[in-house]
Short mmCIF file of C-alpha atoms and ligand atoms in Angstrom, two decimals:
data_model
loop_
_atom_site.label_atom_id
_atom_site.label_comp_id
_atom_site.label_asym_id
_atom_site.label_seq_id
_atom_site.Cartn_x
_atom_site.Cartn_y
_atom_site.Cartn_z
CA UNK K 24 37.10 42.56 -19.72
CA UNK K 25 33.21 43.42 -20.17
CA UNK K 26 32.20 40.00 -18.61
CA UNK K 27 30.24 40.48 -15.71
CA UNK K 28 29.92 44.36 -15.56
CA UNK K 29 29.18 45.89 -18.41
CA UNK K 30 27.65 49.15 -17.77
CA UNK K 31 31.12 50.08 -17.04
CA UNK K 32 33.40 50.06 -19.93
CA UNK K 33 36.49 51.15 -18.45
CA UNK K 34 38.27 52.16 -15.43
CA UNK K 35 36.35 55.19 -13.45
CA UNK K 36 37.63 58.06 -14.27
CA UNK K 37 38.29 61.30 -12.52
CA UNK K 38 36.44 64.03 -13.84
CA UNK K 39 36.87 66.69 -11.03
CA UNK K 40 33.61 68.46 -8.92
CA UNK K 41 31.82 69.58 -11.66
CA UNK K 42 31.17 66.58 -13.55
CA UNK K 43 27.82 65.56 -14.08
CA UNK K 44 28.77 61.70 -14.74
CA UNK K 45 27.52 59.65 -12.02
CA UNK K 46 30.05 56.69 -13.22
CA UNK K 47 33.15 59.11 -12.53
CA UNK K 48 35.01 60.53 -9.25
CA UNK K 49 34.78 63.81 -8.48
CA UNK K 50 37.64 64.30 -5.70
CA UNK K 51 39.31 60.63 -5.62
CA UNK K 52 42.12 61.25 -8.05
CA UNK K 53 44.07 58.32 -7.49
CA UNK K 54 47.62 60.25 -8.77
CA UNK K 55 47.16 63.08 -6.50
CA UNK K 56 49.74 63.69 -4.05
CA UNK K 57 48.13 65.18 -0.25
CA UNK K 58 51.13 65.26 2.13
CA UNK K 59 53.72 64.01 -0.03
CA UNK K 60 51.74 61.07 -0.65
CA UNK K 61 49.51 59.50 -3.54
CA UNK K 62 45.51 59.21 -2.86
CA UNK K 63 45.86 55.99 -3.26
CA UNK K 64 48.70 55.21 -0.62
CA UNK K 65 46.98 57.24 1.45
CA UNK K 66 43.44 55.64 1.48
CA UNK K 67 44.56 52.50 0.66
CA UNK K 68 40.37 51.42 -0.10
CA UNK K 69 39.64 48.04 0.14
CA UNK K 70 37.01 45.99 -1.58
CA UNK K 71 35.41 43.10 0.53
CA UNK K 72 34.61 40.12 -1.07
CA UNK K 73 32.49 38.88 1.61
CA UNK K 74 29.55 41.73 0.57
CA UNK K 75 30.16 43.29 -3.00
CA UNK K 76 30.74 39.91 -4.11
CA UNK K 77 28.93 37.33 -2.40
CA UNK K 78 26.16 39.72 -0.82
CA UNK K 79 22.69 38.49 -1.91
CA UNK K 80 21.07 40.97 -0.60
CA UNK K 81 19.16 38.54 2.27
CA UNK K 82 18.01 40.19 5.74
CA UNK K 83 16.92 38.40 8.64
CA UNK K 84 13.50 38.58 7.22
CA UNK K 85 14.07 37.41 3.48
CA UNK K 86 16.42 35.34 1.15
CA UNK K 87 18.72 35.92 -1.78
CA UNK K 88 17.06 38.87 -3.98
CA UNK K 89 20.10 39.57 -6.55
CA UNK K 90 20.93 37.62 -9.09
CA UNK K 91 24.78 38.19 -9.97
CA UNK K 92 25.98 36.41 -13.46
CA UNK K 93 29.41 35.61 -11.28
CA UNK K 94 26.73 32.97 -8.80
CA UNK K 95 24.93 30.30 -10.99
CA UNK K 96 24.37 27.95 -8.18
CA UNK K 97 26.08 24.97 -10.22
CA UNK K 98 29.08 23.64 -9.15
CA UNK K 99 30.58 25.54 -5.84
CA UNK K 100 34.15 25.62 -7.44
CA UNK K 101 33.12 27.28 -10.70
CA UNK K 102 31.20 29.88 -9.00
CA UNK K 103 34.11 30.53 -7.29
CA UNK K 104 36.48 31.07 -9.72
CA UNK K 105 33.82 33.33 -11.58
CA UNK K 106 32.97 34.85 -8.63
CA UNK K 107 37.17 35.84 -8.07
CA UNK K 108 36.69 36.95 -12.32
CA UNK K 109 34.64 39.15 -11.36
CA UNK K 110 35.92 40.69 -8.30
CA UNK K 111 39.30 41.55 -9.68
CA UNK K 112 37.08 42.99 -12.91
CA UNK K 113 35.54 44.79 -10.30
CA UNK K 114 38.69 45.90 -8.56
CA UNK K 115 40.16 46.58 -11.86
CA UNK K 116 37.27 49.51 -12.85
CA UNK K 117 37.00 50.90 -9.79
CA UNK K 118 40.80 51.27 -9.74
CA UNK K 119 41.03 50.23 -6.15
CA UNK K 120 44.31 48.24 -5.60
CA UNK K 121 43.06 46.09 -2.63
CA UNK K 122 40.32 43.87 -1.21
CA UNK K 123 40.04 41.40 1.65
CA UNK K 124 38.68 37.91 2.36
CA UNK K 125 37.15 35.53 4.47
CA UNK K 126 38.33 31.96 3.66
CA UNK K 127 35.18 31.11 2.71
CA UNK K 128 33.99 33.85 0.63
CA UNK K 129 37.00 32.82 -1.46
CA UNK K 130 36.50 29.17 -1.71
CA UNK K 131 33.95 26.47 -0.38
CA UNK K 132 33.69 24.60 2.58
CA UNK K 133 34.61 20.95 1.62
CA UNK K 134 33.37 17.82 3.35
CA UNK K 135 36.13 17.14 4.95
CA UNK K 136 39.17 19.87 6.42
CA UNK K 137 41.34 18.24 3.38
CA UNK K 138 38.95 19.24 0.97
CA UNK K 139 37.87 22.59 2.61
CA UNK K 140 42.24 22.97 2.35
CA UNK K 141 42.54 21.67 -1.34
CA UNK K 142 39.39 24.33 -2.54
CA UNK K 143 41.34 27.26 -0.50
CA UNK K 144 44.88 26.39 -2.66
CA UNK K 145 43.51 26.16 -5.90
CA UNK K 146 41.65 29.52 -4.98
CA UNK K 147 44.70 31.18 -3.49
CA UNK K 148 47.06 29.93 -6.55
CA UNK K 149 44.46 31.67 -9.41
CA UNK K 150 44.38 35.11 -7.20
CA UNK K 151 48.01 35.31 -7.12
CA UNK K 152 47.90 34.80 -10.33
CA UNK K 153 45.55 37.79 -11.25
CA UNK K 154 47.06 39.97 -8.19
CA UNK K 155 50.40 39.22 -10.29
CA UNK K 156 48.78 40.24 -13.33
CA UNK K 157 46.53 43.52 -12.39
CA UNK K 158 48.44 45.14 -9.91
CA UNK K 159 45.50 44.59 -6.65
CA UNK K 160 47.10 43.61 -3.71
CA UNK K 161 45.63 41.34 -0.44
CA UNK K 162 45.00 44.35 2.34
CA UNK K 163 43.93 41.24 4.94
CA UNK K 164 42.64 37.96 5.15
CA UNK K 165 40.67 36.41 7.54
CA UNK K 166 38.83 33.62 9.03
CA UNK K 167 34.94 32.77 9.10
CA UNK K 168 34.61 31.22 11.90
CA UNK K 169 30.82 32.41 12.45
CA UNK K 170 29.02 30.81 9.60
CA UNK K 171 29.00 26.80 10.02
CA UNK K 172 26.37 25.46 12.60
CA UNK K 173 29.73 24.00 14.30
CA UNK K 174 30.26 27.75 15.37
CA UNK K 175 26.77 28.53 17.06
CA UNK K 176 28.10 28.31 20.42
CA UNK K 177 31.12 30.81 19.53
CA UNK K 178 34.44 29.36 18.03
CA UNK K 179 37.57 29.70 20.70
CA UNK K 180 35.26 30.55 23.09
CA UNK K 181 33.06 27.48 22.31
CA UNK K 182 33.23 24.72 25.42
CA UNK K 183 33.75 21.93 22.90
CA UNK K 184 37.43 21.90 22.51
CA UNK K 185 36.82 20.26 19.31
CA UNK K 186 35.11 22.88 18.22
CA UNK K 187 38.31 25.11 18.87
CA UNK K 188 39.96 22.71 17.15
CA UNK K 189 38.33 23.51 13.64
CA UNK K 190 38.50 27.09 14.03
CA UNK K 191 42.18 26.57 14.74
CA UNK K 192 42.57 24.41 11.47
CA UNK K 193 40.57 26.96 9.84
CA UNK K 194 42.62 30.30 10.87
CA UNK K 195 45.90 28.39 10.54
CA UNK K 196 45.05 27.98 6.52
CA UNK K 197 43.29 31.87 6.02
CA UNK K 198 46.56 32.71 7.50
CA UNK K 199 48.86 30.79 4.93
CA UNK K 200 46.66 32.18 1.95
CA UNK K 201 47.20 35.62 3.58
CA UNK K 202 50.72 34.87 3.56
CA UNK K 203 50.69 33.79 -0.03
CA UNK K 204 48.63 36.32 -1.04
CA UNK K 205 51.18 39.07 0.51
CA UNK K 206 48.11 39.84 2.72
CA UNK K 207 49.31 43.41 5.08
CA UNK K 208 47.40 41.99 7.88
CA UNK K 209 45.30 39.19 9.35
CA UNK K 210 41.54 39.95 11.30
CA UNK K 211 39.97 38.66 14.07
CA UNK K 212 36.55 39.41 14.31
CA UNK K 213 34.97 37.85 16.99
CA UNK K 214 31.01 37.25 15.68
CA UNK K 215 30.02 34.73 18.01
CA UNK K 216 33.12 34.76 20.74
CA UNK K 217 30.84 35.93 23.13
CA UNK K 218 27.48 35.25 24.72
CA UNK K 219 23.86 34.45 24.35
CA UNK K 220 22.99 34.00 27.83
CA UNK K 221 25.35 34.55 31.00
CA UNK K 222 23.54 31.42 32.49
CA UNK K 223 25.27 28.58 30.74
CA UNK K 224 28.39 30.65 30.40
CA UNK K 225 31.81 30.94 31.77
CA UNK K 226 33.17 34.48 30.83
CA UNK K 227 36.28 34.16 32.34
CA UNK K 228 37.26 30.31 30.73
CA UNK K 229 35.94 31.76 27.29
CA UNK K 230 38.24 34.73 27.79
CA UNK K 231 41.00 32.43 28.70
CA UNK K 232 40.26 30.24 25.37
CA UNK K 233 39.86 33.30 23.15
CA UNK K 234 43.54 34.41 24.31
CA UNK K 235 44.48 30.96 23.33
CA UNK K 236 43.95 30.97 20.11
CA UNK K 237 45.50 34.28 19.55
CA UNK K 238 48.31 33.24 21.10
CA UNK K 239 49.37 30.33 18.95
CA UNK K 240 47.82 32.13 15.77
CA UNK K 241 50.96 34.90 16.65
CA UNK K 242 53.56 32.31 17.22
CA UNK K 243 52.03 30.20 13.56
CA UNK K 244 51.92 33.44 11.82
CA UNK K 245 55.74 34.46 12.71
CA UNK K 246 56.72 30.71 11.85
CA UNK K 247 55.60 30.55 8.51
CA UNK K 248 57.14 34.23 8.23
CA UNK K 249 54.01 36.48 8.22
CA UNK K 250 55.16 40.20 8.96
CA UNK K 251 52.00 42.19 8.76
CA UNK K 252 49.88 43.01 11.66
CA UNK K 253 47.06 40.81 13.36
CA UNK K 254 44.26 43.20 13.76
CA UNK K 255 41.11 42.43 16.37
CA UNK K 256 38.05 44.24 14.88
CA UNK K 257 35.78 44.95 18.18
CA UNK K 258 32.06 45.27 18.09
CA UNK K 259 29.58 44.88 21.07
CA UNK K 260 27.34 42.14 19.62
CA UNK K 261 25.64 40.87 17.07
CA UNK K 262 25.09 38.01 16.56
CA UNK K 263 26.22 37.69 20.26
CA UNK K 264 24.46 38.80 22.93
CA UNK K 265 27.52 40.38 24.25
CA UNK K 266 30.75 39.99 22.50
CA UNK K 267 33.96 39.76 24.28
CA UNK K 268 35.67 42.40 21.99
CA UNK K 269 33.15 44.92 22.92
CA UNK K 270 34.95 48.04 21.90
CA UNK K 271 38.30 49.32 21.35
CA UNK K 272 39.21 50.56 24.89
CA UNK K 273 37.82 46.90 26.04
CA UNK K 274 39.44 45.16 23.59
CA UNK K 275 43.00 47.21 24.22
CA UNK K 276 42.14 46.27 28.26
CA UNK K 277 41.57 42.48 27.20
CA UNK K 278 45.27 42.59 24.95
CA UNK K 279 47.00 44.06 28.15
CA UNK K 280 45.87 41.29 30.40
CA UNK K 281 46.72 38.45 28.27
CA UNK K 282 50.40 40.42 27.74
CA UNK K 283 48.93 40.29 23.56
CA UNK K 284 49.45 44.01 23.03
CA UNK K 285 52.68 44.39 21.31
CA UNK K 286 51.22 41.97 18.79
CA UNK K 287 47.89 43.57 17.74
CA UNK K 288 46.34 46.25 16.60
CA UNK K 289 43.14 47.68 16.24
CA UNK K 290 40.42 47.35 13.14
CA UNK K 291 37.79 49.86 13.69
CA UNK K 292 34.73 49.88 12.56
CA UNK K 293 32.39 52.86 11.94
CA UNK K 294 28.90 50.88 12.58
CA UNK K 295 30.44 48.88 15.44
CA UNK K 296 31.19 52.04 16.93
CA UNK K 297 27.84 53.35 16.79
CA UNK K 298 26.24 49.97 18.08
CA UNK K 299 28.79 50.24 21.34
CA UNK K 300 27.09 53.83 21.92
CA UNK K 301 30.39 55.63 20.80
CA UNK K 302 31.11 57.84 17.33
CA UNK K 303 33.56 56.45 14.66
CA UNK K 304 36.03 59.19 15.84
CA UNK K 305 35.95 57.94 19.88
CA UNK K 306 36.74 54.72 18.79
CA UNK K 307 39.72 55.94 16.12
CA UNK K 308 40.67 58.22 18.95
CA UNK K 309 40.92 55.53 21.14
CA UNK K 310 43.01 53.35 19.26
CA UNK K 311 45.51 56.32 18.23
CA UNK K 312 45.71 57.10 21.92
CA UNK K 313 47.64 53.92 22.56
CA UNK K 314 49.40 53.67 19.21
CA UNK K 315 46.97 50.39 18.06
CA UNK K 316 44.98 52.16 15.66
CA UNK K 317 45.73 49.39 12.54
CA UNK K 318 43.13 49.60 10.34
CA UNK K 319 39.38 50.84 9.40
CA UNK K 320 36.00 49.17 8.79
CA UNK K 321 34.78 51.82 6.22
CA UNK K 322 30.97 51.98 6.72
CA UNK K 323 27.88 53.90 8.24
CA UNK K 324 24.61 52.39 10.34
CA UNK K 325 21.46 53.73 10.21
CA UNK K 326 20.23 56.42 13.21
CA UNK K 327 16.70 54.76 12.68
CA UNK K 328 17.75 50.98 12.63
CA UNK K 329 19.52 49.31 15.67
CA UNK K 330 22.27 46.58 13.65
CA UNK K 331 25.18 46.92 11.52
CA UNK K 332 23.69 47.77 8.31
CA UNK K 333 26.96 48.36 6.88
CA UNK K 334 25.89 51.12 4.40
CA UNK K 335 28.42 52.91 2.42
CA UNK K 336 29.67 55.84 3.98
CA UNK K 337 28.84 58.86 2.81
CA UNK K 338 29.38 61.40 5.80
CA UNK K 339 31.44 64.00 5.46
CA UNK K 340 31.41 64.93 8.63
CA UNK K 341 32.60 61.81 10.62
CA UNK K 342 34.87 60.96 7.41
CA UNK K 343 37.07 64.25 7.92
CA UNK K 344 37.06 63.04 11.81
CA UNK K 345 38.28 59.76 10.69
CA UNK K 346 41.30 60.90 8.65
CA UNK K 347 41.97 63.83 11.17
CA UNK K 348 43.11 60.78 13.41
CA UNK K 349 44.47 58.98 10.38
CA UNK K 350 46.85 61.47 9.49
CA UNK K 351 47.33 62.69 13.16
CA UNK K 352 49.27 59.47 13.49
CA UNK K 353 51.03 59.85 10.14
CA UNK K 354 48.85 57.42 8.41
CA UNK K 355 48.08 52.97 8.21
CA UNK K 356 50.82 50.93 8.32
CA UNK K 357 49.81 47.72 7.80
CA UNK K 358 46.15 48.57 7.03
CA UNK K 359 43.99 50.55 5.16
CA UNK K 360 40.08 51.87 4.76
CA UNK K 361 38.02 48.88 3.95
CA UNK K 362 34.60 49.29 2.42
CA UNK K 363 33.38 46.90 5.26
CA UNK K 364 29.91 47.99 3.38
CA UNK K 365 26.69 46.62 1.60
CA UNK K 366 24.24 47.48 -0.85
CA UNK K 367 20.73 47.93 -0.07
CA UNK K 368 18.50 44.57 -0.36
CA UNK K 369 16.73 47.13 -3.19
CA UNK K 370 20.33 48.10 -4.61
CA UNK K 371 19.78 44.92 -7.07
CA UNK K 372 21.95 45.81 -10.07
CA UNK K 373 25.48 45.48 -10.47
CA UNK K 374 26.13 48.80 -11.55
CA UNK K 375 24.38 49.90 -7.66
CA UNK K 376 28.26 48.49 -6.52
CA UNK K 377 29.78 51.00 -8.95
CA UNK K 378 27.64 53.76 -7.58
CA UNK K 379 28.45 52.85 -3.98
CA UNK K 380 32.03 52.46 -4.22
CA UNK K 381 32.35 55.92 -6.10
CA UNK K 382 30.33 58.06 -3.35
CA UNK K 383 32.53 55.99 -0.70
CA UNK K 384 35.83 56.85 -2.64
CA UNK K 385 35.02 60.68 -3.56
CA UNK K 386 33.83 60.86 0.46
CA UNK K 387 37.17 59.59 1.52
CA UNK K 388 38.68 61.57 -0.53
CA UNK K 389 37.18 64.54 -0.20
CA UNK K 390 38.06 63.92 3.76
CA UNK K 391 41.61 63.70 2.92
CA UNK K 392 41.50 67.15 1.67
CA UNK K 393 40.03 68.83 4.38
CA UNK K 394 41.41 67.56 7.23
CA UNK K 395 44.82 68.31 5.39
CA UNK K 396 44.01 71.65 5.00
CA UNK K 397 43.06 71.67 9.31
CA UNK K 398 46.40 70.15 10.15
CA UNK K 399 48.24 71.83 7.88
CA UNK K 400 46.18 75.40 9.29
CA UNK K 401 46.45 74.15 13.01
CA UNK K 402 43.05 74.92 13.45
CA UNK K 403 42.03 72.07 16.24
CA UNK K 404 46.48 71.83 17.18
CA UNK K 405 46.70 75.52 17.99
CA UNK K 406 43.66 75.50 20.26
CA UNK K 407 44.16 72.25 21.69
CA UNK K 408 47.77 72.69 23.08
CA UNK K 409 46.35 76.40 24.40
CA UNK K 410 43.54 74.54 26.65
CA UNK K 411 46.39 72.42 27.96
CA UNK K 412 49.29 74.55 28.29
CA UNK K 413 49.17 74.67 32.23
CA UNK K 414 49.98 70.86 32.39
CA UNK K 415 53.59 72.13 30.97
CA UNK K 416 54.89 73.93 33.89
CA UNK K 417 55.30 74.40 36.66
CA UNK K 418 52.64 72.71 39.36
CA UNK K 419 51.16 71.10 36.15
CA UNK K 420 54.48 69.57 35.33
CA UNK K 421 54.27 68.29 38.74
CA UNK K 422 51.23 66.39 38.83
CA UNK K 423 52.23 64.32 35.33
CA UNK K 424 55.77 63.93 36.18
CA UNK K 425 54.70 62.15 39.44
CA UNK K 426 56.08 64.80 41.70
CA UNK K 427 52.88 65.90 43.59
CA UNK K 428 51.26 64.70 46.58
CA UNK K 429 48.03 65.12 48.11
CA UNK K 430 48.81 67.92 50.64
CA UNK K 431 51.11 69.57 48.48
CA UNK K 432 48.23 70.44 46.28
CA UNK K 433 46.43 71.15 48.72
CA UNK K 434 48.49 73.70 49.53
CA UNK K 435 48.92 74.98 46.40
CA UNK K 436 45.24 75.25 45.88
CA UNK K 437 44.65 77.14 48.92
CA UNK K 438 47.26 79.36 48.16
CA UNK K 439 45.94 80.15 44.60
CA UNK K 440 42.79 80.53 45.30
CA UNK K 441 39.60 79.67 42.90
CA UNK K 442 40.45 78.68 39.42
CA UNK K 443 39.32 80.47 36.46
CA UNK K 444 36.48 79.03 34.39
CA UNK K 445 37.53 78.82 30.86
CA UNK K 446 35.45 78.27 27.54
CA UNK K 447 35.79 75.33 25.75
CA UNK K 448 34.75 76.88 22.55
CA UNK K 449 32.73 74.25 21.59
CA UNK K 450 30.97 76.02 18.96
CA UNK K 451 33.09 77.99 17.77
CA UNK K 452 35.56 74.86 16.57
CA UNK K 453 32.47 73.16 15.59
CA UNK K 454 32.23 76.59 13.18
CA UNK K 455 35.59 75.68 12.01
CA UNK K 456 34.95 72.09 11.44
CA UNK K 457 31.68 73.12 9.26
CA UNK K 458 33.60 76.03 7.27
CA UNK K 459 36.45 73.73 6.17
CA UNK K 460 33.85 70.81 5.12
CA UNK K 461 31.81 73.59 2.84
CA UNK K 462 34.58 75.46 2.06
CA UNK K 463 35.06 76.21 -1.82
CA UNK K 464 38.56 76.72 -1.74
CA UNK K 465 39.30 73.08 -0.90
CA UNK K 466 38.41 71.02 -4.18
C1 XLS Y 20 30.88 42.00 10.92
C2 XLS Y 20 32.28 42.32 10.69
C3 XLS Y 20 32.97 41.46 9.66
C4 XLS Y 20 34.45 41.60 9.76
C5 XLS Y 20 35.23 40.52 9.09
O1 XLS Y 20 30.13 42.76 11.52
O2 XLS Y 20 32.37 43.66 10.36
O3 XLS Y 20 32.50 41.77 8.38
O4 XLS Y 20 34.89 42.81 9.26
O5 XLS Y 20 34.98 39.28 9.64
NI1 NI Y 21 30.52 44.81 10.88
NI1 NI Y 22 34.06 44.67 9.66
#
């Protein structure tokens, strides 16, 4: 079991806040139960393969810098299969049940679609074999249909219909390894389904091609009896220009015209949020709102660097926002909180993935905890449904119910005279937020 990590001689263990061991948790105790539920069926974390595992560590401006015993550079199916070793030994210490994959983080690109297809299956058959055997489970598969120079030009949305062709071949066999991997759900992340330049492009055919292919990936998926959920992951751009699944409240609009909606759901993303101008919580919020909120991109960007730098998350603050929507809606179905999340081009040791998982984890779970404690208080409810209370009655009623017209409220209006300016409050629930985060009592 020591193979590839050996700083870490066992699984991480939970020690509680006061432990001094930076290789332990210090609030993710996997057993605990928070609303009748474990930790762990509550969180649900998620490694990805594509970045603890096959990260390098390269940035626009500079190659490969770590050198990970799992990636010899030999043969591209043996560093595969050490590569998978090592992520469920991974997996396995952390203690986190779940990870998710592109295709072709999991296996190699062949020469030909037949080859690419026989690498995938041989792949697929040895992880089922070591989900089988460990316990880790598939949270959701996916497709990378960014990577390959055949994708420059975007992949549905590419005007080579050949081109569509590939990425069709490609997401038909990421979904069957989801499938046989007992995968919850099934991404689309649109990298380069969008534009460079508005000049050479047709937004409203792309559009029309990108519905396409979700279209027949639906009517595959329920063929070949996949019952999770098909998430689409939004971000604004990068590497596009502009992509088409700019952000959730686009995406949901984009769903609704091409009558997709009842079936997807959302993947949010913390750092895509911040790149669309909007905080992790508006973009959970707006999911929630219309009942799509599927699953979450678990990361953080940087305030001082303008693209996704996927760091791990360690905000309190915007991870107790996070869950207050999560549990608001009574948890993830189909999905859970991947660690959508990198180390550091410096973070060049294996152990540096330990480290990151761990303050991830104990930040999650930590989270949990308080924004139990705030629903379970009413804090936010109570003064929520207060602010709002007139919309219940009476004239109120009306105006939701349909029942009100123009000069009727005008009437009313005039009748009633000026309305009352109310406080928000804004500080003093931003008090409230701050003394459950610090507070002592919750450990
Ligand atoms: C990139 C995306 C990607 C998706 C999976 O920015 O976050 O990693 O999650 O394709
Ligand atoms: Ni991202
Ligand atoms: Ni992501």
């Amino acid at each position: 079991m020591t193979k590839f990590f050996p700083e870490v001689l066992g699984p991480v263990p939970f020690e509680g806040p006061s432990s001094d061991n930076p290789l332990a948790f210090r609030y993710y105790d996997a057993k605990r139960k928070v609303r009748g539920r474990t930790m762990e069926s509550q969180l649900k974390f998620s490694v990805a393969y594509w970045h603890s595992l096959r990260g390098t560590g390269a940035d626009p401006f500079g190659g490969p810098v770590y050198d990970r015993p799992w990636c010899r550079g030999g043969d591209p199916m043996e560093d595969a299969e050490r590569t998978l070793d090592a992520a469920f030994e991974l997996l396995t210490k952390l203690g986190v049940k779940r990870y998710c994959f592109h295709d072709r983080d999991l296996a190699p690109e062949g020469a030909t679609i037949e080859e690419s297809n026989r690498n995938l299956d041989h792949m697929v058959q040895r992880a089922a074999a070591l989900q089988r055997h460990s316990g880790v489970k598939l949270l959701w598969g996916t497709a990378n249909l960014f990577s390959h120079p055949r994708y420059t030009h975007g992949a549905a949305t590419n005007p080579d219909p050949l081109v569509f062709a590939h990425a069709a071949a490609q997401v038909r066999r990421a979904l069957d390894a989801t499938v046989a991997l007992g995968g919850t759900g099934y991404v689309f992340w649109g990298g380069r389904e969008g534009y460079s330049s508005l000049l050479n492009t047709d937004m409203d055919q792309e559009r029309r091609q990108l519905a396409a292919l979700l279209r027949m990936t639906v009517e595959y998926g329920r063929q070949v009896g996949f019952t999770g959920a098909f998430f689409i992951e939004p971000k604004p751009m990068e590497p596009s220009t502009h992509q088409y699944d700019f952000d959730a409240a686009t995406t949901l609009g984009f769903l609704r015209e091409f009558e997709l909606l009842d079936d997807f759901s959302l993947n949010i993303e913390a750092n895509h949020a911040t790149l669309a101008g909007h905080s992790f919580q508006h973009e959970l919020a707006v999911a929630a709102g219309a009942s799509k909120l599927g699953s979450l991109d678990i990361n953080r960007g940087d305030p001082t660097l303008g693209w996704d730098t996927d760091q791990f998350p360690l905000d309190l603050h915007a991870a107790t926002m996070a869950m207050l929507v999560v549990l608001g809606q009574g948890g993830l179905k189909h999905g859970g909180l991947n660690f959508d999340a990198k180390l550091r081009r410096g973070s060049s040791d294996t152990v540096d993935l330990f480290h990151a998982h761990i303050g991830g984890m104990d930040t999650f779970a930590r989270a949990l905890l308080v924004a139990d404690a705030m629903l379970k208080d009413g804090v936010l409810k109570r003064p929520l449904k207060r602010r709002y209370a007139a919309y219940g009655r009476g004239m109120g009623k009306e105006i939701l119910q349909g029942q009100a017209s123009l000069p009727e409220l005008e009437q009313w209006a005039q009748d009633m005279g000026e309305p009352q300016v109310r406080s928000g409050r804004q500080e003093a629930l931003e008090n409230v937020v701050n003394d459950y985060i610090y507070s002592s009592k919750i450990r």
